[in-house]
Amino acid sequence: MQERLEHDSMGTVAVPADKLWGAQTQRSKEHFPIGVGLEPMPTEIIAAFAVLKKAAAITNHRLQPDRMPQEKCDAIASACEEIRSGQWADQFPLVVWQTGSGTHTNMNVNEVVAHLAAQRLKQSVHPNDDVNQSQSSNDTFPTAMHIAATLIAEDRLLPSVERCVETLRRLEQENAGIIKAGRTHLMDAAPIAFSQEISGWRSSLERDARMLQLALEPMYELALGGTAVGTGLNAPAGFAEGAAAEIARLTGKPFVTASNKFHALTSLDEMVFLHGAVKALAADSMKIANDVRWLVSGPNNGLGEIRIPANEPGSSIMPGKVNPTQCEALTMVAVQVMGNDAAVGFAASQGNFELNVFLPVCAYNVLQSLRLLADALDSFTQNCLAGLTADQERMADTLQRSFMTVTVLNPYIGYENAARVVQKAQAERITLKEACVALHLLTPERFDALYRPEQMV
């Protein structure tokens, strides 16, 4: 393998000749062989860095053109756009498990951008003095986290939730008028319209979407401009505001500079708040998926009240078996999100003095949760909910066999007498009507007039 020599403030390092990174990236690559190939720094973080580096160059040129001349700004911006598009993905080899400030990834981006820009200019571009001008890893990594998480949440997760909501809204309309047994504590309960049950699922997701949108508001505040400890050392006046405005222009999102950079560098409360909303969505997704697999269970020896698409064989030994696999995938993702929430919370609690040094692990877990839930909800919607149908005959049968429909008689015979009717019907395996008549509580004609389960919803 051919190599070239790169240097940094600590000396000279041999780097593969065909790579665009420099000495600091190579040092990290050699010193942190943790999860290599399995847990690289998320691509969304790299893309977010490309956005903020371009924004920084443009802002630096406007505020101090002597230090950032137009041609150098253009070369840096062009390199950043290529990175943002994924063109140089193989030039970012570093893993999540590195320095807790994310400095190695910041320098990885600086070095690659500097190399690409130098190729265009045919002159030297310095990763620190030029690409990292007016910045520090301590303000760039939190900024990249906010950009990346906001983009995934707004552009991927929220649309996935809305597609699921629209499908549920259609199912409500299609199943209007179908009455089925309700269940509480996994036991028979008063009747409910199937459309009402579906509306509960829909409303849960709509509320989750609103909470996500609320949690995104503080994510729009960016740490960029705080530099090393929040004081803005070595950044010109107006840099923080200008860079945030440029990031907003580049992304189409309403990013602004954080009002307090000392908070922005050391606290991850915005990430905790966002992930809390994601966890709420995961909890409701778990509930909905579990409801679906309970309702489809059997189908002959379970509830069997609905049918879902038969997407693939469910067993390697039992022919004809079909399982609620989309439900299982979504619930596994929900479990992962809930586990991630613990990691995010612990990471956020580890801010010491002027910096939190658990940034990469926080970013890794938040972005994974956003990504997984977006994909899982889309798969569940397309491959399960979209083809869900009610087995009306089965629903009518389970409703007829539910003794909890006796509740409608409470105003006429009283709670305790209604309980006696249920107990007698269960013990003697007779109908509610037969038990009522046998206990001399209602005549057959009066029972028929009062007992209307379809009117109980």
mmCIF file of C-alpha atoms in Angstrom, residues 5-344:
data_model
loop_
_atom_site.group_PDB
_atom_site.id
_atom_site.type_symbol
_atom_site.label_atom_id
_atom_site.label_comp_id
_atom_site.label_asym_id
_atom_site.label_seq_id
_atom_site.Cartn_x
_atom_site.Cartn_y
_atom_site.Cartn_z
ATOM 1 C CA LEU A 5 3.270 11.714 4.979
ATOM 2 C CA GLU A 6 0.891 14.150 6.669
ATOM 3 C CA HIS A 7 1.721 16.296 9.648
ATOM 4 C CA ASP A 8 -0.148 17.941 12.502
ATOM 5 C CA SER A 9 0.922 19.698 15.687
ATOM 6 C CA MET A 10 2.217 16.429 17.136
ATOM 7 C CA GLY A 11 4.371 15.419 14.213
ATOM 8 C CA THR A 12 4.272 13.328 11.043
ATOM 9 C CA VAL A 13 1.894 10.445 10.297
ATOM 10 C CA ALA A 14 1.782 8.029 7.364
ATOM 11 C CA VAL A 15 -1.585 8.087 5.577
ATOM 12 C CA PRO A 16 -2.731 5.808 2.723
ATOM 13 C CA ALA A 17 -1.922 7.694 -0.463
ATOM 14 C CA ASP A 18 -5.390 7.280 -1.945
ATOM 15 C CA LYS A 19 -7.173 8.827 1.062
ATOM 16 C CA LEU A 20 -8.197 12.441 1.454
ATOM 17 C CA TRP A 21 -7.918 12.640 5.214
ATOM 18 C CA GLY A 22 -4.903 13.853 7.157
ATOM 19 C CA ALA A 23 -2.859 13.168 10.246
ATOM 20 C CA GLN A 24 -5.481 13.632 12.955
ATOM 21 C CA THR A 25 -7.983 11.350 11.245
ATOM 22 C CA GLN A 26 -5.281 8.701 10.845
ATOM 23 C CA ARG A 27 -4.353 8.947 14.513
ATOM 24 C CA SER A 28 -7.973 8.418 15.551
ATOM 25 C CA LYS A 29 -8.358 5.530 13.123
ATOM 26 C CA GLU A 30 -5.342 3.787 14.641
ATOM 27 C CA HIS A 31 -6.039 4.599 18.288
ATOM 28 C CA PHE A 32 -9.770 3.794 18.424
ATOM 29 C CA PRO A 33 -10.336 0.386 16.795
ATOM 30 C CA ILE A 34 -13.714 0.087 18.534
ATOM 31 C CA GLY A 35 -16.702 -1.151 16.557
ATOM 32 C CA VAL A 36 -14.879 -0.658 13.260
ATOM 33 C CA GLY A 37 -17.150 -1.441 10.308
ATOM 34 C CA LEU A 38 -20.159 -1.763 12.601
ATOM 35 C CA GLU A 39 -20.630 1.606 14.263
ATOM 36 C CA PRO A 40 -19.226 4.390 12.084
ATOM 37 C CA MET A 41 -20.086 7.995 12.784
ATOM 38 C CA PRO A 42 -23.588 8.419 11.292
ATOM 39 C CA THR A 43 -23.612 9.709 7.726
ATOM 40 C CA GLU A 44 -26.175 12.327 8.766
ATOM 41 C CA ILE A 45 -23.581 13.848 11.115
ATOM 42 C CA ILE A 46 -21.049 14.060 8.284
ATOM 43 C CA ALA A 47 -23.629 15.714 6.018
ATOM 44 C CA ALA A 48 -24.525 18.166 8.801
ATOM 45 C CA PHE A 49 -20.847 19.021 9.220
ATOM 46 C CA ALA A 50 -20.656 19.741 5.493
ATOM 47 C CA VAL A 51 -23.555 22.173 5.859
ATOM 48 C CA LEU A 52 -22.065 24.007 8.806
ATOM 49 C CA LYS A 53 -18.557 24.163 7.296
ATOM 50 C CA LYS A 54 -19.974 25.737 4.150
ATOM 51 C CA ALA A 55 -22.029 28.167 6.230
ATOM 52 C CA ALA A 56 -18.953 29.054 8.289
ATOM 53 C CA ALA A 57 -16.845 29.719 5.191
ATOM 54 C CA ILE A 58 -19.498 31.962 3.651
ATOM 55 C CA THR A 59 -19.947 33.872 6.918
ATOM 56 C CA ASN A 60 -16.185 34.211 7.438
ATOM 57 C CA HIS A 61 -15.800 35.592 3.928
ATOM 58 C CA ARG A 62 -18.486 38.180 4.568
ATOM 59 C CA LEU A 63 -17.075 39.239 7.950
ATOM 60 C CA GLN A 64 -13.335 38.939 7.341
ATOM 61 C CA PRO A 65 -12.570 38.576 3.623
ATOM 62 C CA ASP A 66 -8.873 39.104 4.234
ATOM 63 C CA ARG A 67 -8.742 35.794 6.111
ATOM 64 C CA MET A 68 -11.311 34.012 3.914
ATOM 65 C CA PRO A 69 -10.974 35.301 0.350
ATOM 66 C CA GLN A 70 -13.690 34.575 -2.203
ATOM 67 C CA GLU A 71 -11.813 31.863 -4.102
ATOM 68 C CA LYS A 72 -11.005 29.921 -0.945
ATOM 69 C CA CYS A 73 -14.582 30.267 0.288
ATOM 70 C CA ASP A 74 -15.870 28.963 -3.028
ATOM 71 C CA ALA A 75 -13.489 25.987 -2.986
ATOM 72 C CA ILE A 76 -14.498 25.051 0.571
ATOM 73 C CA ALA A 77 -18.191 25.471 -0.222
ATOM 74 C CA SER A 78 -17.881 23.301 -3.332
ATOM 75 C CA ALA A 79 -16.125 20.543 -1.396
ATOM 76 C CA CYS A 80 -18.795 20.691 1.308
ATOM 77 C CA GLU A 81 -21.581 20.288 -1.245
ATOM 78 C CA GLU A 82 -19.921 17.169 -2.628
ATOM 79 C CA ILE A 83 -19.580 15.715 0.870
ATOM 80 C CA ARG A 84 -23.161 16.625 1.686
ATOM 81 C CA SER A 85 -24.331 14.696 -1.380
ATOM 82 C CA GLY A 86 -22.472 11.587 -0.208
ATOM 83 C CA GLN A 87 -19.835 11.686 -2.918
ATOM 84 C CA TRP A 88 -16.905 11.108 -0.542
ATOM 85 C CA ALA A 89 -18.541 8.768 1.988
ATOM 86 C CA ASP A 90 -15.539 6.422 2.096
ATOM 87 C CA GLN A 91 -13.327 9.238 3.365
ATOM 88 C CA PHE A 92 -14.990 9.299 6.794
ATOM 89 C CA PRO A 93 -13.817 6.089 8.479
ATOM 90 C CA LEU A 94 -14.020 7.083 12.134
ATOM 91 C CA VAL A 95 -16.250 5.339 14.655
ATOM 92 C CA VAL A 96 -18.655 6.646 17.260
ATOM 93 C CA TRP A 97 -16.422 5.418 20.059
ATOM 94 C CA GLN A 98 -13.778 8.162 19.998
ATOM 95 C CA THR A 99 -13.229 11.375 21.909
ATOM 96 C CA GLY A 100 -16.428 12.419 23.652
ATOM 97 C CA SER A 101 -16.318 15.894 22.126
ATOM 98 C CA GLY A 102 -16.371 14.508 18.585
ATOM 99 C CA THR A 103 -13.130 16.383 17.821
ATOM 100 C CA HIS A 104 -11.812 13.547 15.662
ATOM 101 C CA THR A 105 -14.817 13.706 13.352
ATOM 102 C CA ASN A 106 -14.641 17.500 13.215
ATOM 103 C CA MET A 107 -11.006 17.199 12.126
ATOM 104 C CA ASN A 108 -11.825 14.359 9.717
ATOM 105 C CA VAL A 109 -14.233 16.706 7.947
ATOM 106 C CA ASN A 110 -11.770 19.620 8.133
ATOM 107 C CA GLU A 111 -8.998 17.530 6.589
ATOM 108 C CA VAL A 112 -11.091 16.099 3.762
ATOM 109 C CA VAL A 113 -12.581 19.507 2.915
ATOM 110 C CA ALA A 114 -9.117 21.089 3.015
ATOM 111 C CA HIS A 115 -7.704 18.400 0.715
ATOM 112 C CA LEU A 116 -10.547 18.765 -1.807
ATOM 113 C CA ALA A 117 -10.400 22.567 -1.710
ATOM 114 C CA ALA A 118 -6.626 22.539 -2.195
ATOM 115 C CA GLN A 119 -7.016 20.346 -5.268
ATOM 116 C CA ARG A 120 -9.375 22.923 -6.769
ATOM 117 C CA LEU A 121 -7.265 25.963 -5.844
ATOM 118 C CA LYS A 122 -3.896 24.372 -6.613
ATOM 119 C CA GLN A 123 -2.699 25.860 -3.348
ATOM 120 C CA SER A 124 -2.618 24.932 0.292
ATOM 121 C CA VAL A 125 -5.802 25.015 2.384
ATOM 122 C CA HIS A 126 -5.311 24.460 6.105
ATOM 123 C CA PRO A 127 -7.820 22.236 7.966
ATOM 124 C CA ASN A 128 -7.625 24.311 11.155
ATOM 125 C CA ASP A 129 -6.851 27.831 10.009
ATOM 126 C CA ASP A 130 -9.171 27.811 7.004
ATOM 127 C CA VAL A 131 -11.863 25.129 7.184
ATOM 128 C CA ASN A 132 -12.189 25.353 10.978
ATOM 129 C CA GLN A 133 -11.916 29.150 11.028
ATOM 130 C CA SER A 134 -14.040 30.769 13.790
ATOM 131 C CA GLN A 135 -14.988 27.323 15.100
ATOM 132 C CA SER A 136 -14.127 24.651 17.655
ATOM 133 C CA SER A 137 -15.084 21.007 17.857
ATOM 134 C CA ASN A 138 -16.913 22.021 21.023
ATOM 135 C CA ASP A 139 -19.450 24.107 19.121
ATOM 136 C CA THR A 140 -19.436 22.319 15.750
ATOM 137 C CA PHE A 141 -20.326 18.849 16.984
ATOM 138 C CA PRO A 142 -23.387 19.981 19.011
ATOM 139 C CA THR A 143 -24.416 22.033 15.974
ATOM 140 C CA ALA A 144 -24.092 19.005 13.686
ATOM 141 C CA MET A 145 -26.174 16.981 16.138
ATOM 142 C CA HIS A 146 -28.994 19.516 16.047
ATOM 143 C CA ILE A 147 -28.921 19.810 12.271
ATOM 144 C CA ALA A 148 -28.861 16.051 11.679
ATOM 145 C CA ALA A 149 -31.575 15.195 14.204
ATOM 146 C CA THR A 150 -33.850 18.002 13.004
ATOM 147 C CA LEU A 151 -33.569 16.972 9.365
ATOM 148 C CA ILE A 152 -34.340 13.303 10.060
ATOM 149 C CA ALA A 153 -37.206 14.129 12.417
ATOM 150 C CA GLU A 154 -38.839 16.641 10.072
ATOM 151 C CA ASP A 155 -38.103 15.057 6.704
ATOM 152 C CA ARG A 156 -38.329 11.350 7.513
ATOM 153 C CA LEU A 157 -40.040 10.545 10.807
ATOM 154 C CA LEU A 158 -42.914 13.035 10.788
ATOM 155 C CA PRO A 159 -43.920 12.124 7.198
ATOM 156 C CA SER A 160 -43.864 8.432 8.182
ATOM 157 C CA VAL A 161 -46.196 9.170 11.095
ATOM 158 C CA GLU A 162 -48.513 11.139 8.803
ATOM 159 C CA ARG A 163 -48.663 8.280 6.276
ATOM 160 C CA CYS A 164 -49.634 5.905 9.084
ATOM 161 C CA VAL A 165 -52.265 8.354 10.330
ATOM 162 C CA GLU A 166 -53.768 8.667 6.840
ATOM 163 C CA THR A 167 -54.007 4.893 6.531
ATOM 164 C CA LEU A 168 -55.726 4.653 9.910
ATOM 165 C CA ARG A 169 -58.114 7.431 8.914
ATOM 166 C CA ARG A 170 -59.080 5.405 5.830
ATOM 167 C CA LEU A 171 -59.582 2.276 7.931
ATOM 168 C CA GLU A 172 -61.867 4.214 10.272
ATOM 169 C CA GLN A 173 -64.096 5.162 7.383
ATOM 170 C CA GLU A 174 -64.094 1.678 5.870
ATOM 171 C CA ASN A 175 -65.049 0.052 9.177
ATOM 172 C CA ALA A 176 -67.750 2.485 10.271
ATOM 173 C CA GLY A 177 -70.745 0.712 11.780
ATOM 174 C CA ILE A 178 -68.935 -2.506 12.737
ATOM 175 C CA ILE A 179 -69.459 -3.291 16.425
ATOM 176 C CA LYS A 180 -67.145 -5.618 18.332
ATOM 177 C CA ALA A 181 -66.341 -6.667 21.865
ATOM 178 C CA GLY A 182 -64.260 -4.219 23.834
ATOM 179 C CA ARG A 183 -61.507 -5.504 26.102
ATOM 180 C CA THR A 184 -59.910 -4.138 29.261
ATOM 181 C CA HIS A 185 -57.296 -6.037 31.312
ATOM 182 C CA LEU A 186 -57.294 -8.471 28.322
ATOM 183 C CA MET A 187 -60.788 -9.455 29.464
ATOM 184 C CA ASP A 188 -64.208 -8.935 27.876
ATOM 185 C CA ALA A 189 -65.553 -5.410 28.308
ATOM 186 C CA ALA A 190 -68.379 -3.254 26.971
ATOM 187 C CA PRO A 191 -68.834 -3.144 23.167
ATOM 188 C CA ILE A 192 -66.981 -0.688 20.993
ATOM 189 C CA ALA A 193 -67.138 0.256 17.326
ATOM 190 C CA PHE A 194 -64.114 -0.997 15.442
ATOM 191 C CA SER A 195 -63.787 2.479 13.951
ATOM 192 C CA GLN A 196 -63.609 3.881 17.489
ATOM 193 C CA GLU A 197 -60.809 1.482 18.354
ATOM 194 C CA ILE A 198 -58.914 2.552 15.238
ATOM 195 C CA SER A 199 -59.534 6.214 16.071
ATOM 196 C CA GLY A 200 -57.700 5.680 19.349
ATOM 197 C CA TRP A 201 -54.656 4.468 17.427
ATOM 198 C CA ARG A 202 -54.873 7.418 15.052
ATOM 199 C CA SER A 203 -55.255 9.991 17.806
ATOM 200 C CA SER A 204 -52.235 8.592 19.655
ATOM 201 C CA LEU A 205 -50.015 9.056 16.614
ATOM 202 C CA GLU A 206 -51.396 12.530 15.922
ATOM 203 C CA ARG A 207 -50.551 13.587 19.469
ATOM 204 C CA ASP A 208 -47.086 12.051 19.155
ATOM 205 C CA ALA A 209 -46.528 14.095 16.000
ATOM 206 C CA ARG A 210 -47.529 17.275 17.822
ATOM 207 C CA MET A 211 -45.133 16.466 20.662
ATOM 208 C CA LEU A 212 -42.349 15.853 18.163
ATOM 209 C CA GLN A 213 -43.019 19.219 16.561
ATOM 210 C CA LEU A 214 -42.954 20.873 19.979
ATOM 211 C CA ALA A 215 -39.648 19.161 20.788
ATOM 212 C CA LEU A 216 -38.122 20.396 17.543
ATOM 213 C CA GLU A 217 -38.454 24.064 18.518
ATOM 214 C CA PRO A 218 -35.423 24.123 20.869
ATOM 215 C CA MET A 219 -33.481 22.004 18.346
ATOM 216 C CA TYR A 220 -33.414 25.010 16.008
ATOM 217 C CA GLU A 221 -30.951 26.750 18.353
ATOM 218 C CA LEU A 222 -27.333 26.150 17.332
ATOM 219 C CA ALA A 223 -24.148 26.213 19.403
ATOM 220 C CA LEU A 224 -21.978 27.429 16.501
ATOM 221 C CA GLY A 225 -20.177 30.629 17.495
ATOM 222 C CA GLY A 226 -19.483 29.544 21.055
ATOM 223 C CA THR A 227 -16.116 28.072 19.988
ATOM 224 C CA ALA A 228 -14.173 26.400 22.817
ATOM 225 C CA VAL A 229 -15.969 27.284 26.056
ATOM 226 C CA GLY A 230 -18.925 29.418 24.990
ATOM 227 C CA THR A 231 -17.166 32.784 24.933
ATOM 228 C CA GLY A 232 -16.835 32.902 21.151
ATOM 229 C CA LEU A 233 -13.033 33.161 21.342
ATOM 230 C CA ASN A 234 -11.454 33.765 17.875
ATOM 231 C CA ALA A 235 -14.824 34.190 16.141
ATOM 232 C CA PRO A 236 -15.628 37.654 14.760
ATOM 233 C CA ALA A 237 -18.612 39.626 15.961
ATOM 234 C CA GLY A 238 -21.750 38.546 14.151
ATOM 235 C CA PHE A 239 -20.365 35.134 13.180
ATOM 236 C CA ALA A 240 -22.806 33.125 15.301
ATOM 237 C CA GLU A 241 -25.863 34.904 13.945
ATOM 238 C CA GLY A 242 -24.609 34.912 10.367
ATOM 239 C CA ALA A 243 -23.607 31.244 10.324
ATOM 240 C CA ALA A 244 -26.959 30.184 11.797
ATOM 241 C CA ALA A 245 -28.813 32.213 9.181
ATOM 242 C CA GLU A 246 -26.728 30.605 6.443
ATOM 243 C CA ILE A 247 -27.431 27.119 7.811
ATOM 244 C CA ALA A 248 -31.128 27.988 7.813
ATOM 245 C CA ARG A 249 -30.860 29.021 4.170
ATOM 246 C CA LEU A 250 -28.978 25.876 3.174
ATOM 247 C CA THR A 251 -31.357 23.476 4.946
ATOM 248 C CA GLY A 252 -34.666 25.297 4.675
ATOM 249 C CA LYS A 253 -35.134 24.973 8.441
ATOM 250 C CA PRO A 254 -35.545 27.907 10.870
ATOM 251 C CA PHE A 255 -32.199 27.546 12.629
ATOM 252 C CA VAL A 256 -30.992 30.410 14.806
ATOM 253 C CA THR A 257 -28.011 30.963 17.042
ATOM 254 C CA ALA A 258 -28.414 29.718 20.610
ATOM 255 C CA SER A 259 -29.160 32.508 23.072
ATOM 256 C CA ASN A 260 -26.673 31.129 25.634
ATOM 257 C CA LYS A 261 -23.600 29.378 24.256
ATOM 258 C CA PHE A 262 -22.426 28.265 27.707
ATOM 259 C CA HIS A 263 -25.602 26.194 27.912
ATOM 260 C CA ALA A 264 -25.371 25.075 24.280
ATOM 261 C CA LEU A 265 -21.903 23.541 24.721
ATOM 262 C CA THR A 266 -22.477 21.692 27.971
ATOM 263 C CA SER A 267 -26.155 20.680 27.965
ATOM 264 C CA LEU A 268 -27.962 18.094 25.847
ATOM 265 C CA ASP A 269 -31.413 18.822 27.234
ATOM 266 C CA GLU A 270 -32.809 19.533 23.762
ATOM 267 C CA MET A 271 -31.729 16.071 22.596
ATOM 268 C CA VAL A 272 -33.278 14.502 25.709
ATOM 269 C CA PHE A 273 -36.539 16.368 25.103
ATOM 270 C CA LEU A 274 -36.613 15.336 21.441
ATOM 271 C CA HIS A 275 -35.852 11.729 22.234
ATOM 272 C CA GLY A 276 -38.540 11.766 24.919
ATOM 273 C CA ALA A 277 -41.075 12.583 22.206
ATOM 274 C CA VAL A 278 -39.583 9.835 20.046
ATOM 275 C CA LYS A 279 -39.931 7.423 22.973
ATOM 276 C CA ALA A 280 -43.591 8.412 23.346
ATOM 277 C CA LEU A 281 -44.080 7.589 19.670
ATOM 278 C CA ALA A 282 -42.297 4.278 20.196
ATOM 279 C CA ALA A 283 -44.569 3.464 23.145
ATOM 280 C CA ASP A 284 -47.713 4.160 21.125
ATOM 281 C CA SER A 285 -46.290 2.216 18.167
ATOM 282 C CA MET A 286 -45.713 -0.722 20.494
ATOM 283 C CA LYS A 287 -49.297 -0.503 21.731
ATOM 284 C CA ILE A 288 -50.812 -0.323 18.243
ATOM 285 C CA ALA A 289 -48.678 -3.159 16.880
ATOM 286 C CA ASN A 290 -49.522 -5.324 19.890
ATOM 287 C CA ASP A 291 -53.254 -4.602 19.476
ATOM 288 C CA VAL A 292 -53.036 -5.681 15.843
ATOM 289 C CA ARG A 293 -51.261 -8.932 16.619
ATOM 290 C CA TRP A 294 -53.697 -9.736 19.431
ATOM 291 C CA LEU A 295 -56.664 -9.068 17.145
ATOM 292 C CA VAL A 296 -55.213 -11.221 14.356
ATOM 293 C CA SER A 297 -54.109 -13.988 16.743
ATOM 294 C CA GLY A 298 -55.130 -17.553 15.998
ATOM 295 C CA PRO A 299 -56.761 -17.112 13.649
ATOM 296 C CA ASN A 300 -58.891 -20.094 14.693
ATOM 297 C CA ASN A 301 -57.711 -20.511 18.278
ATOM 298 C CA GLY A 302 -57.149 -16.864 19.126
ATOM 299 C CA LEU A 303 -59.165 -13.690 18.692
ATOM 300 C CA GLY A 304 -59.035 -13.773 14.897
ATOM 301 C CA GLU A 305 -61.130 -10.615 14.531
ATOM 302 C CA ILE A 306 -59.013 -9.073 11.786
ATOM 303 C CA ARG A 307 -56.976 -10.248 8.821
ATOM 304 C CA ILE A 308 -53.618 -8.835 7.728
ATOM 305 C CA PRO A 309 -51.621 -9.492 4.550
ATOM 306 C CA ALA A 310 -49.861 -12.846 4.290
ATOM 307 C CA ASN A 311 -46.477 -11.503 3.229
ATOM 308 C CA GLU A 312 -44.272 -14.537 3.781
ATOM 309 C CA PRO A 313 -44.368 -18.063 5.261
ATOM 310 C CA GLY A 314 -44.350 -17.955 9.042
ATOM 311 C CA SER A 315 -42.704 -21.245 9.854
ATOM 312 C CA SER A 316 -39.950 -23.490 8.541
ATOM 313 C CA ILE A 317 -41.834 -26.580 9.719
ATOM 314 C CA MET A 318 -45.561 -25.725 9.949
ATOM 315 C CA PRO A 319 -47.041 -25.325 6.434
ATOM 316 C CA GLY A 320 -49.509 -22.516 5.867
ATOM 317 C CA LYS A 321 -48.604 -20.627 9.038
ATOM 318 C CA VAL A 322 -48.601 -16.833 8.729
ATOM 319 C CA ASN A 323 -47.269 -14.602 11.490
ATOM 320 C CA PRO A 324 -47.738 -10.879 12.298
ATOM 321 C CA THR A 325 -44.127 -10.160 11.393
ATOM 322 C CA GLN A 326 -44.569 -6.450 10.700
ATOM 323 C CA CYS A 327 -45.947 -6.061 14.217
ATOM 324 C CA GLU A 328 -42.930 -7.898 15.584
ATOM 325 C CA ALA A 329 -40.490 -5.703 13.667
ATOM 326 C CA LEU A 330 -42.153 -2.501 14.867
ATOM 327 C CA THR A 331 -42.241 -3.666 18.479
ATOM 328 C CA MET A 332 -38.556 -4.639 18.334
ATOM 329 C CA VAL A 333 -37.743 -1.165 17.061
ATOM 330 C CA ALA A 334 -39.796 0.288 19.916
ATOM 331 C CA VAL A 335 -37.735 -1.749 22.382
ATOM 332 C CA GLN A 336 -34.512 -0.437 20.816
ATOM 333 C CA VAL A 337 -35.754 3.153 21.042
ATOM 334 C CA MET A 338 -36.600 2.710 24.711
ATOM 335 C CA GLY A 339 -33.116 1.329 25.335
ATOM 336 C CA ASN A 340 -31.607 4.223 23.399
ATOM 337 C CA ASP A 341 -33.524 6.629 25.606
ATOM 338 C CA ALA A 342 -31.621 5.380 28.639
ATOM 339 C CA ALA A 343 -28.307 5.950 26.842
ATOM 340 C CA VAL A 344 -29.367 9.455 25.776
#
